[in-house]
mmCIF file of C-alpha atoms in Angstrom:
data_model
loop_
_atom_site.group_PDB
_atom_site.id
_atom_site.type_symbol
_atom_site.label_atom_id
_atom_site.label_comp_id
_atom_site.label_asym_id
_atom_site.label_seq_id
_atom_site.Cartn_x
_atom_site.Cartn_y
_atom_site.Cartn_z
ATOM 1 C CA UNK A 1 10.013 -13.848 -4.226
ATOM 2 C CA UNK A 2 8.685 -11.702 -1.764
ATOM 3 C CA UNK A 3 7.633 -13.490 0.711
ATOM 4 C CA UNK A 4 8.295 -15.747 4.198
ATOM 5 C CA UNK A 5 10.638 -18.634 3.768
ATOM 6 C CA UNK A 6 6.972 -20.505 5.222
ATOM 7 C CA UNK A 7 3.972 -18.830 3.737
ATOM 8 C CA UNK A 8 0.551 -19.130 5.185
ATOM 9 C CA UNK A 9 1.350 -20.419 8.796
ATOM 10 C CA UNK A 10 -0.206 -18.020 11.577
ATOM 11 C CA UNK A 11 1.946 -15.676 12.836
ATOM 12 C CA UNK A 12 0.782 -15.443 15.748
ATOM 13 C CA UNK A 13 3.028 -17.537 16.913
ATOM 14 C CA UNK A 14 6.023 -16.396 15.413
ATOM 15 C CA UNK A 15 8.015 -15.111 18.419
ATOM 16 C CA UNK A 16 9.974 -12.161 17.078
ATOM 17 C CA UNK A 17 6.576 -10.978 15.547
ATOM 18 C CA UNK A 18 4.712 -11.425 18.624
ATOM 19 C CA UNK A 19 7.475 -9.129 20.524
ATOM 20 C CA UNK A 20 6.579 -6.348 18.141
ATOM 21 C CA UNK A 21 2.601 -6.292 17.730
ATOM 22 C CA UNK A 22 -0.603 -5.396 19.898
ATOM 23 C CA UNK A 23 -3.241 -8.505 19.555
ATOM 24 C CA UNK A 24 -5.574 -8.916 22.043
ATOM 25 C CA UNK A 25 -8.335 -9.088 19.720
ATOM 26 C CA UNK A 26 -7.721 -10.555 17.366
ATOM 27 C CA UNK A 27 -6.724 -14.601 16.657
ATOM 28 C CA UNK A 28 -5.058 -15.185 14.285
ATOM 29 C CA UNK A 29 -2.115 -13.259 11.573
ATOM 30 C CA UNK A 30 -1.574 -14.157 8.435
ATOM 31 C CA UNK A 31 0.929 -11.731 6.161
ATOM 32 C CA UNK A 32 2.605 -12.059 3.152
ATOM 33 C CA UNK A 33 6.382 -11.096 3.794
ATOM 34 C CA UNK A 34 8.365 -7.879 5.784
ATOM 35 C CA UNK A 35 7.847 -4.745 4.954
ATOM 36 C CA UNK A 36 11.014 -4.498 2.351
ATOM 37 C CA UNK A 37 11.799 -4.521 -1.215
ATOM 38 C CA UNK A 38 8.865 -4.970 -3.493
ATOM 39 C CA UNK A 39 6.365 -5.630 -0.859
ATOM 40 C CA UNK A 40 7.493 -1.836 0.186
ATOM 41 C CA UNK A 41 7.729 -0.342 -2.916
ATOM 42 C CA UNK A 42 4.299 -1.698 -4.077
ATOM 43 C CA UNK A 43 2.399 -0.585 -0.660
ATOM 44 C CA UNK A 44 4.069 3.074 -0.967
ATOM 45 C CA UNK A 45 2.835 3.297 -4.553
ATOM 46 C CA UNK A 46 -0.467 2.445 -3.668
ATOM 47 C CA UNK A 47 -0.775 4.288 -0.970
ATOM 48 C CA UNK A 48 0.927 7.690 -1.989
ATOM 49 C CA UNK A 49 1.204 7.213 -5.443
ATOM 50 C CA UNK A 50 -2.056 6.467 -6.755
ATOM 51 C CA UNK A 51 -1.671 3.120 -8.522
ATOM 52 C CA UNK A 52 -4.347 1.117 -7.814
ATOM 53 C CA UNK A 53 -3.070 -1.623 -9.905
ATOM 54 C CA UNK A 54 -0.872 -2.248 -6.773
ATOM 55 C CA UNK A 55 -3.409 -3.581 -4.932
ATOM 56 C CA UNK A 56 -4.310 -6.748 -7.424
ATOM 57 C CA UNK A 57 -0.737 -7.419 -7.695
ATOM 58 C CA UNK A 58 -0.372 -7.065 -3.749
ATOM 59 C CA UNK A 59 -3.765 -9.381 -3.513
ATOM 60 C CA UNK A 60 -2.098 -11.783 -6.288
ATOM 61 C CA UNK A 61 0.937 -12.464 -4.280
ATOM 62 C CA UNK A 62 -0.994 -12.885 -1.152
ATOM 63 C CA UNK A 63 -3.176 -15.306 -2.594
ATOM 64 C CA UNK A 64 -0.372 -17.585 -4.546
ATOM 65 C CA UNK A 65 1.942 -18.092 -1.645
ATOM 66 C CA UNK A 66 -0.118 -17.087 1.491
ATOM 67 C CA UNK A 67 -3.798 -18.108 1.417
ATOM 68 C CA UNK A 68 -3.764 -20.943 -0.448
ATOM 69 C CA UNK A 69 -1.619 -22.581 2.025
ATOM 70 C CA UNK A 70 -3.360 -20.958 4.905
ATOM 71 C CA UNK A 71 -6.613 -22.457 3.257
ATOM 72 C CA UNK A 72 -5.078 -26.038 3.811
ATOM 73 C CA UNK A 73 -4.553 -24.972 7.568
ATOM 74 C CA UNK A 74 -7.080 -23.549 8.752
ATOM 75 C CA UNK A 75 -11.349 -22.753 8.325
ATOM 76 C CA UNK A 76 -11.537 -19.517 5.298
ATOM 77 C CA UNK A 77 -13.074 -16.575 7.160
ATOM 78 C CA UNK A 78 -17.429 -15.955 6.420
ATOM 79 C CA UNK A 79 -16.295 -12.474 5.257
ATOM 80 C CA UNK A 80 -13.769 -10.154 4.540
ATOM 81 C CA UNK A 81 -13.413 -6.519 6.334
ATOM 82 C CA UNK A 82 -11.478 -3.391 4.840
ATOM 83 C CA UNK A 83 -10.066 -1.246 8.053
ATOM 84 C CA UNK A 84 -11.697 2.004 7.530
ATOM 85 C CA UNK A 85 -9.557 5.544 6.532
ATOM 86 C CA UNK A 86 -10.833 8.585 8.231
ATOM 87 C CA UNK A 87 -13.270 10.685 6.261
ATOM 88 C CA UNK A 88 -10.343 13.656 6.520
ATOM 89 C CA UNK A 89 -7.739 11.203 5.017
ATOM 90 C CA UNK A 90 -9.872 9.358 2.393
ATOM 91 C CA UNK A 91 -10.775 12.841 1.113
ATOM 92 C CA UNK A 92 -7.070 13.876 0.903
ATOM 93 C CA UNK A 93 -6.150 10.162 -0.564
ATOM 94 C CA UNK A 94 -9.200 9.732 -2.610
ATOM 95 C CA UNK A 95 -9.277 5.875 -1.784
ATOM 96 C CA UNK A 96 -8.927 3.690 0.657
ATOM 97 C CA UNK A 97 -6.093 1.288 0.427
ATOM 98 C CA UNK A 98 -7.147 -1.503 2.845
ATOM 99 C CA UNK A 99 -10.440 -1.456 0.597
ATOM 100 C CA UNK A 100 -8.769 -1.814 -2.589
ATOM 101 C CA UNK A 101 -7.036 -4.711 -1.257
ATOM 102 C CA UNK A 102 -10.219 -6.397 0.359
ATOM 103 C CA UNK A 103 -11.739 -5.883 -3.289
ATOM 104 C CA UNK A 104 -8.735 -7.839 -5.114
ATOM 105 C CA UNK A 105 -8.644 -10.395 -2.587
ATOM 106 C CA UNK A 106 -12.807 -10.576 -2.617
ATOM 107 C CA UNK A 107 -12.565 -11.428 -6.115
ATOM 108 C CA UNK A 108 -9.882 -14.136 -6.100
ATOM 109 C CA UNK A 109 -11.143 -16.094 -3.204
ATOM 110 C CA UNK A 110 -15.035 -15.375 -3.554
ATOM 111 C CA UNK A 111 -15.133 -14.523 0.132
ATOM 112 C CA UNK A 112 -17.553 -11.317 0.388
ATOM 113 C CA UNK A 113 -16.859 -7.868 1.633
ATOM 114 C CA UNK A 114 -18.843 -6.209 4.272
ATOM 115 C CA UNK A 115 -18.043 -3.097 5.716
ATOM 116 C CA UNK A 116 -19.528 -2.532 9.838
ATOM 117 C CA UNK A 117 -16.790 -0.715 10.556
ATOM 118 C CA UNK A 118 -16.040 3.558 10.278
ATOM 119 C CA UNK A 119 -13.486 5.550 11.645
ATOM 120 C CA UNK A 120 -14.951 7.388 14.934
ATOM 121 C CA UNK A 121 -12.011 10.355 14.703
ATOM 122 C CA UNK A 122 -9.041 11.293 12.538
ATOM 123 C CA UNK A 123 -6.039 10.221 14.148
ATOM 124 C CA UNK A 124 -2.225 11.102 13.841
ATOM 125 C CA UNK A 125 -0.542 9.083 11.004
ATOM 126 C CA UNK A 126 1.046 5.833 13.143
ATOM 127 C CA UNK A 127 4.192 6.766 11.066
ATOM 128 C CA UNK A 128 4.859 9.510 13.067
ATOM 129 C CA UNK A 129 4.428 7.800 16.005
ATOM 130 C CA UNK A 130 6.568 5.238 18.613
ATOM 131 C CA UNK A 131 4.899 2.153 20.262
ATOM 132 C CA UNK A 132 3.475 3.488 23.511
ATOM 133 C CA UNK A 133 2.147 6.876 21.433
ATOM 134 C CA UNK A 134 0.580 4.714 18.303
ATOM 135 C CA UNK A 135 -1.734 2.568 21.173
ATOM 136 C CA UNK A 136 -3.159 5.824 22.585
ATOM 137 C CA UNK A 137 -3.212 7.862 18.753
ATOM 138 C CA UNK A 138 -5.740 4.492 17.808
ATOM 139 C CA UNK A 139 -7.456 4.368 21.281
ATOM 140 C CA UNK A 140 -11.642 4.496 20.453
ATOM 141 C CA UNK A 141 -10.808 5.281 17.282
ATOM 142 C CA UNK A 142 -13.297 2.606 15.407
ATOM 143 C CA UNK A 143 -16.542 2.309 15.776
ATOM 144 C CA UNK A 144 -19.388 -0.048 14.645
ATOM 145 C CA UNK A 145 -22.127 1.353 12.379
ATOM 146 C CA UNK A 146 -23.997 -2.326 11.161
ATOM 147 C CA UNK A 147 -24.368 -5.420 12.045
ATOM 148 C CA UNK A 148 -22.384 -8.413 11.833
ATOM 149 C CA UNK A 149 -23.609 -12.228 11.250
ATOM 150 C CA UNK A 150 -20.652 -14.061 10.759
ATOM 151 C CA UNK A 151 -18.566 -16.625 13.518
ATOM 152 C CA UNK A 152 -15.033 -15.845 11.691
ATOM 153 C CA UNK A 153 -14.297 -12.715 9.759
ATOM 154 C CA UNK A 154 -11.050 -11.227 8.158
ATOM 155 C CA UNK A 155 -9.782 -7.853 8.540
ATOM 156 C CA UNK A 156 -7.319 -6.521 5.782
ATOM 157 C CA UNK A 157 -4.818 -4.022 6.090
ATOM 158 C CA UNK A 158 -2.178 -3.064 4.048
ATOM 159 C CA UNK A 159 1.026 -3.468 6.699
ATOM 160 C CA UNK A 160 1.459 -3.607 10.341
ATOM 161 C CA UNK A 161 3.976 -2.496 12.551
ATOM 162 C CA UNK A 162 2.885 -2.922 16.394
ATOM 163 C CA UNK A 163 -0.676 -3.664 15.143
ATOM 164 C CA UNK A 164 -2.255 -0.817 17.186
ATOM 165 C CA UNK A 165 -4.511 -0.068 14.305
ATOM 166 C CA UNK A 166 -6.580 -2.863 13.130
ATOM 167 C CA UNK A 167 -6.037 -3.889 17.057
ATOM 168 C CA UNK A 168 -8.175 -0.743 17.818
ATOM 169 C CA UNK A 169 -10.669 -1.724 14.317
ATOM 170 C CA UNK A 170 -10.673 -5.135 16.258
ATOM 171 C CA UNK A 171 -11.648 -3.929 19.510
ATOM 172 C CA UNK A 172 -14.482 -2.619 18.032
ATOM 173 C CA UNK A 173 -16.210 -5.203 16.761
ATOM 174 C CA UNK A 174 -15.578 -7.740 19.972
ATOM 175 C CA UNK A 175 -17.130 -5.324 22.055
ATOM 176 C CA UNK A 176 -20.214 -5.917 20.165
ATOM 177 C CA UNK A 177 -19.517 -9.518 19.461
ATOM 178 C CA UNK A 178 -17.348 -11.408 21.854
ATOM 179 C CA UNK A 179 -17.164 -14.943 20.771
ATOM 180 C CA UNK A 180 -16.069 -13.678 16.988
ATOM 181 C CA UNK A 181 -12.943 -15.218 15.573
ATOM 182 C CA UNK A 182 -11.187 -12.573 13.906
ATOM 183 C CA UNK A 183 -8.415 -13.032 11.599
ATOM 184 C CA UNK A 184 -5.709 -10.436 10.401
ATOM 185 C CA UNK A 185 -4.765 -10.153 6.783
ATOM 186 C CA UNK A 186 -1.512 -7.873 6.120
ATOM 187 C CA UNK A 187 0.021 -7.539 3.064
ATOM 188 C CA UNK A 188 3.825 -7.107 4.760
ATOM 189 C CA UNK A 189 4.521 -6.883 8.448
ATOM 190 C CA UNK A 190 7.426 -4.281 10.094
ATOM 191 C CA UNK A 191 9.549 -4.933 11.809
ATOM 192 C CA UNK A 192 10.901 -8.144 12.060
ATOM 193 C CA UNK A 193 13.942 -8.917 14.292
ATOM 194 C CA UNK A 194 14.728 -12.275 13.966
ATOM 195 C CA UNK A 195 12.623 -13.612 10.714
ATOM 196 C CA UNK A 196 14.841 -16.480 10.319
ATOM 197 C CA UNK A 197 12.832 -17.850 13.590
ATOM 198 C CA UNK A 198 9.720 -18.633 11.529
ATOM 199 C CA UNK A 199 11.839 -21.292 8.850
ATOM 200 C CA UNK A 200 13.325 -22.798 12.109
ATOM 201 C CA UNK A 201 9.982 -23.113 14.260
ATOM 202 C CA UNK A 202 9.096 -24.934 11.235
ATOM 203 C CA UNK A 203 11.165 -27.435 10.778
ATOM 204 C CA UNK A 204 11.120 -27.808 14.657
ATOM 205 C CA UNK A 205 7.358 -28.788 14.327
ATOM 206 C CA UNK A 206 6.651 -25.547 16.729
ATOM 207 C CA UNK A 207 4.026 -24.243 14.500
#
């Protein structure tokens, strides 16, 4: 199946992850599997294909193997946040991804939605981009347009490579409200160097 060898443990702390990804602000990572096989296929369908069945079989699997072990582990998030498309690219895509997913996983876990975040530009697709050029594409490039009145929130996105986008959505919102907890859902995660690392910090007792 298409996911890690442990599902639901943070990966925060999963050392060839870490190596990769931009989190200052946020606390905690919780993903499903790499970027590969199915997991890829069904992200690139949804995204450029327009299948929005995708996303409840993408918020399925996450739920099954990764939250309901995360749920054992550690307190659920007060609400759930979709990282925001652009209104350039959400006209060309005529959906937002992360939202679809944030829907799907709204209704399997009863956690609710709410939305404070927007896009404050259009930015270059990350794709295109290296590391160093993806931080300064996503620089300012959320902004906060309501309030939120939660102590732990969850903000969904479909994959991350160096996390420089829902970094920058999480920026945002601890500008406003520093003592949040903010926790990253991800449907797949890219690249990963050394995932073997995460079944052997395991069974180590390192996470």
């Amino acid at each position: 199946m298409p996911h890690f060898a442990v599902p639901g443990f943070d990966l925060i702390h999963h050392p060839s992850i870490v190596e990769n990804i931009v989190y200052p602000y946020f606390n905690h990572l919780y993903a499903l599997g790499e970027y590969k096989g199915i997991l890829r296929q069904l992200i690139t369908e949804l995204k450029f294909a327009n299948k929005p069945l995708c996303a409840e079989v993408l918020a399925t699997l996450f739920v099954h193997f990764t939250y309901t072990r995360m749920s054992q582990l550690d307190d659920l998030p007060d609400a759930l946040v979709p990282t925001p498309l652009s209104a350039w690219r959400y006209a060309q895509r005529g959906f937002n991804q992360a939202r679809l997913l944030t829907q799907a996983l709204s209704r399997f876990t009863d956690i609710p939605i709410i939305e404070p975040l927007k896009r404050a530009r259009h930015t270059q697709a990350q794709s295109q981009l290296d590391k160093t050029d993806r931080l300064a594409n996503m620089e300012n490039a959320f902004c906060l347009v309501d309030d939120i009145d939660c102590d732990h929130i969850a903000v969904i996105d479909d994959v991350l490579t160096t996390g420089a986008t829902v970094n920058s959505a999480c920026k945002a919102i601890v500008s406003a409200y520093p003592d949040i907890r903010i926790s990253v859902w991800s449907m797949a995660v890219t690249p990963l160097t050394k995932p073997e690392i995460l079944k052997s910090a395991y069974s180590s007792g390192d996470i």
